[in-house]
Short mmCIF file of C-alpha atoms in Angstrom, two decimals:
data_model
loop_
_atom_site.label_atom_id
_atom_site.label_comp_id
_atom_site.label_asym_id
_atom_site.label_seq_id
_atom_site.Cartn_x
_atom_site.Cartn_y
_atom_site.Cartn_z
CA UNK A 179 228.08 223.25 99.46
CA UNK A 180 229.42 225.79 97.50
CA UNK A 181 226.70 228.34 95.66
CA UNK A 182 226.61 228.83 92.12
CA UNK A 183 227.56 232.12 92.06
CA UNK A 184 230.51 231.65 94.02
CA UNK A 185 231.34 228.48 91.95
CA UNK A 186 230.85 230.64 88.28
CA UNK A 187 233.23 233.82 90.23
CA UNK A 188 235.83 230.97 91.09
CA UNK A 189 235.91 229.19 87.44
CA UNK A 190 236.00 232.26 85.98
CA UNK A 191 239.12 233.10 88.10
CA UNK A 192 240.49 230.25 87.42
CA UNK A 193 240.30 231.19 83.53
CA UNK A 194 241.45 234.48 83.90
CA UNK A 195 244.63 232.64 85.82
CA UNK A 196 245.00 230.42 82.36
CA UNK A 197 245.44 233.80 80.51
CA UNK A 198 247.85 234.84 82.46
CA UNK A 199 251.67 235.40 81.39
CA UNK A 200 252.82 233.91 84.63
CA UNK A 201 250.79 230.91 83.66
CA UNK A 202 251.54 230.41 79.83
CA UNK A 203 255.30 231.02 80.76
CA UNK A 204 254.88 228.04 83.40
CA UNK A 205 253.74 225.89 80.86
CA UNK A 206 255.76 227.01 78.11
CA UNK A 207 259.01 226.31 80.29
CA UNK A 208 257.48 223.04 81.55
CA UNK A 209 257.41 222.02 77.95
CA UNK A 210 260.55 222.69 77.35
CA UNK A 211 261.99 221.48 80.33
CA UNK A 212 260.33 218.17 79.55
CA UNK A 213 261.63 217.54 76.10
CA UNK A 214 265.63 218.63 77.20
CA UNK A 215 267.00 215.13 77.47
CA UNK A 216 270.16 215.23 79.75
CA UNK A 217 267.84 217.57 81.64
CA UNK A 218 264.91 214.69 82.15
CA UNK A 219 267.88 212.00 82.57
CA UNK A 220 269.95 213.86 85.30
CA UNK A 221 266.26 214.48 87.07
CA UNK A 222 266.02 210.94 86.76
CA UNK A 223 269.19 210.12 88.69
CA UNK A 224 269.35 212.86 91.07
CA UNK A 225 265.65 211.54 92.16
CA UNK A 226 267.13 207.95 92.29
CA UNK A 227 269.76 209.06 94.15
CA UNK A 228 267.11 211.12 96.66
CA UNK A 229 265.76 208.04 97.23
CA UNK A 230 268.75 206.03 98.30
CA UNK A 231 269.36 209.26 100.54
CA UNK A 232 266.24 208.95 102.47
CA UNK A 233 266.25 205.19 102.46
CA UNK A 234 269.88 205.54 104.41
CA UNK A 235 269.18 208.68 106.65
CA UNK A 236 265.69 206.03 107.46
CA UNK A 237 267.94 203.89 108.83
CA UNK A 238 270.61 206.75 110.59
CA UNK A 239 273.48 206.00 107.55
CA UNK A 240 275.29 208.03 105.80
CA UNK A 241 277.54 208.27 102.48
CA UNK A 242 279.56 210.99 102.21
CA UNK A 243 280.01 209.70 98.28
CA UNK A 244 276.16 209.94 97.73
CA UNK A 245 275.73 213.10 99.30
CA UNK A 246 278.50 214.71 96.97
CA UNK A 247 276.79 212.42 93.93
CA UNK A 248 273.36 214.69 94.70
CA UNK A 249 275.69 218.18 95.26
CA UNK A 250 277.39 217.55 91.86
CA UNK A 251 274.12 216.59 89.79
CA UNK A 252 272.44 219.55 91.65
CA UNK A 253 274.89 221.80 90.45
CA UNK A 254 274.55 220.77 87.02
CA UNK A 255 270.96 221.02 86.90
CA UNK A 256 271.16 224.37 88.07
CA UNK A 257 273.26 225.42 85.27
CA UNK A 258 271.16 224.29 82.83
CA UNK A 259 269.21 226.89 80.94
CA UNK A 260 265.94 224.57 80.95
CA UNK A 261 265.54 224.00 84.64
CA UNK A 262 266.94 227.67 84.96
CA UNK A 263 263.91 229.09 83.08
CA UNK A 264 261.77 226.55 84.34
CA UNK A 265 262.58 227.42 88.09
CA UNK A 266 262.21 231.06 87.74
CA UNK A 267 258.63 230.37 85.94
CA UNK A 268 257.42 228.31 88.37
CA UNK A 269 258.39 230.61 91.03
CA UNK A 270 256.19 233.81 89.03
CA UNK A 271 253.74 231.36 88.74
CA UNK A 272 253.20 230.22 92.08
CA UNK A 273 253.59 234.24 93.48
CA UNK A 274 250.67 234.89 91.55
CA UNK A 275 248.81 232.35 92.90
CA UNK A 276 249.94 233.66 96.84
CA UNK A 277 249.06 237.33 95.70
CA UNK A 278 246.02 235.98 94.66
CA UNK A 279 245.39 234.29 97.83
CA UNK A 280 246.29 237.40 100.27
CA UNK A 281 243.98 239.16 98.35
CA UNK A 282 241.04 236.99 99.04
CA UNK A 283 242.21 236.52 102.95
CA UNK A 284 242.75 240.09 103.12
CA UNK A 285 239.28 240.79 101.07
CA UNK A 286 237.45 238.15 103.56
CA UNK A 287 239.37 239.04 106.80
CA UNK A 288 240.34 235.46 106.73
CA UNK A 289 243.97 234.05 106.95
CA UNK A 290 244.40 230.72 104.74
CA UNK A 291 248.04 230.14 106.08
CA UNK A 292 246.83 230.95 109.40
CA UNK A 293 244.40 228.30 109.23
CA UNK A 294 246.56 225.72 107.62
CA UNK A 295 248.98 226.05 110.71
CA UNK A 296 246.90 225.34 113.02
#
C-alpha cells in the first residue's frame, strides 16, 4: 500500500506534468488532430485495412494490393500537417515522461525497463 506522502509527491507530479508544454502541446495537437476530417476518415480506413492485414497474415495470406492500399494511405497521413504535429507532440510528450522515469530509476537505483523485461 502506497503511503500518503508518497501518494501526495506522486499527484503532485502528476500536476506539475499537466502544466507542462510537452503536455498542453499533446493535447492541443490531439484536438486538432481529432476535428481534421480526411485526417479521422483516412485513420479510419488505414485501421480497417490493418485489420484485414492481420486477419490474412493470421491465416499465412497475403495481398500485395492491400499492402500497397496501407503504404499509400500511410504516406498520405504522413503528409498531413495534423498527424505531422500530432506525431512530433506525442513523441515530446512521451520523452518527458521516459526522462522522468530515468530520473526516478536512477534516483532509486532501480531500473523500471529492466524490470519490465524480465
Amino acid at each position: 500500500m502506497v503511503s500518503d506522502e508518497i501518494k501526495d509527491r506522486a499527484i503532485a507530479l502528476a500536476g506539475a506534468i499537466l502544466e507542462s508544454e510537452e503536455y498542453k502541446d499533446f493535447i492541443n495537437k490531439e484536438s486538432v488532430l481529432k476535428e481534421d476530417e480526411e485526417a479521422q476518415r483516412l485513420l479510419a480506413v488505414f485501421q480497417e485495412k490493418q485489420r484485414e492485414f492481420m486477419a490474412m497474415q493470421l491465416n499465412g495470406e497475403m495481398n500485395e494490393q492491400l499492402v500497397n492500399e496501407l503504404s499509400e494511405i500511410q504516406n498520405k497521413l504522413n503528409s498531413m500537417s495534423s498527424v505531422i504535429s500530432f506525431v512530433d507532440s506525442y513523441q515530446r510528450f512521451v520523452n518527458l515522461l521516459g526522462e522522468i522515469g530515468e530520473i526516478i530509476s536512477q534516483e532509486i537505483q532501480f531500473d523500471f525497463g529492466e524490470a519490465y523485461r524480465g
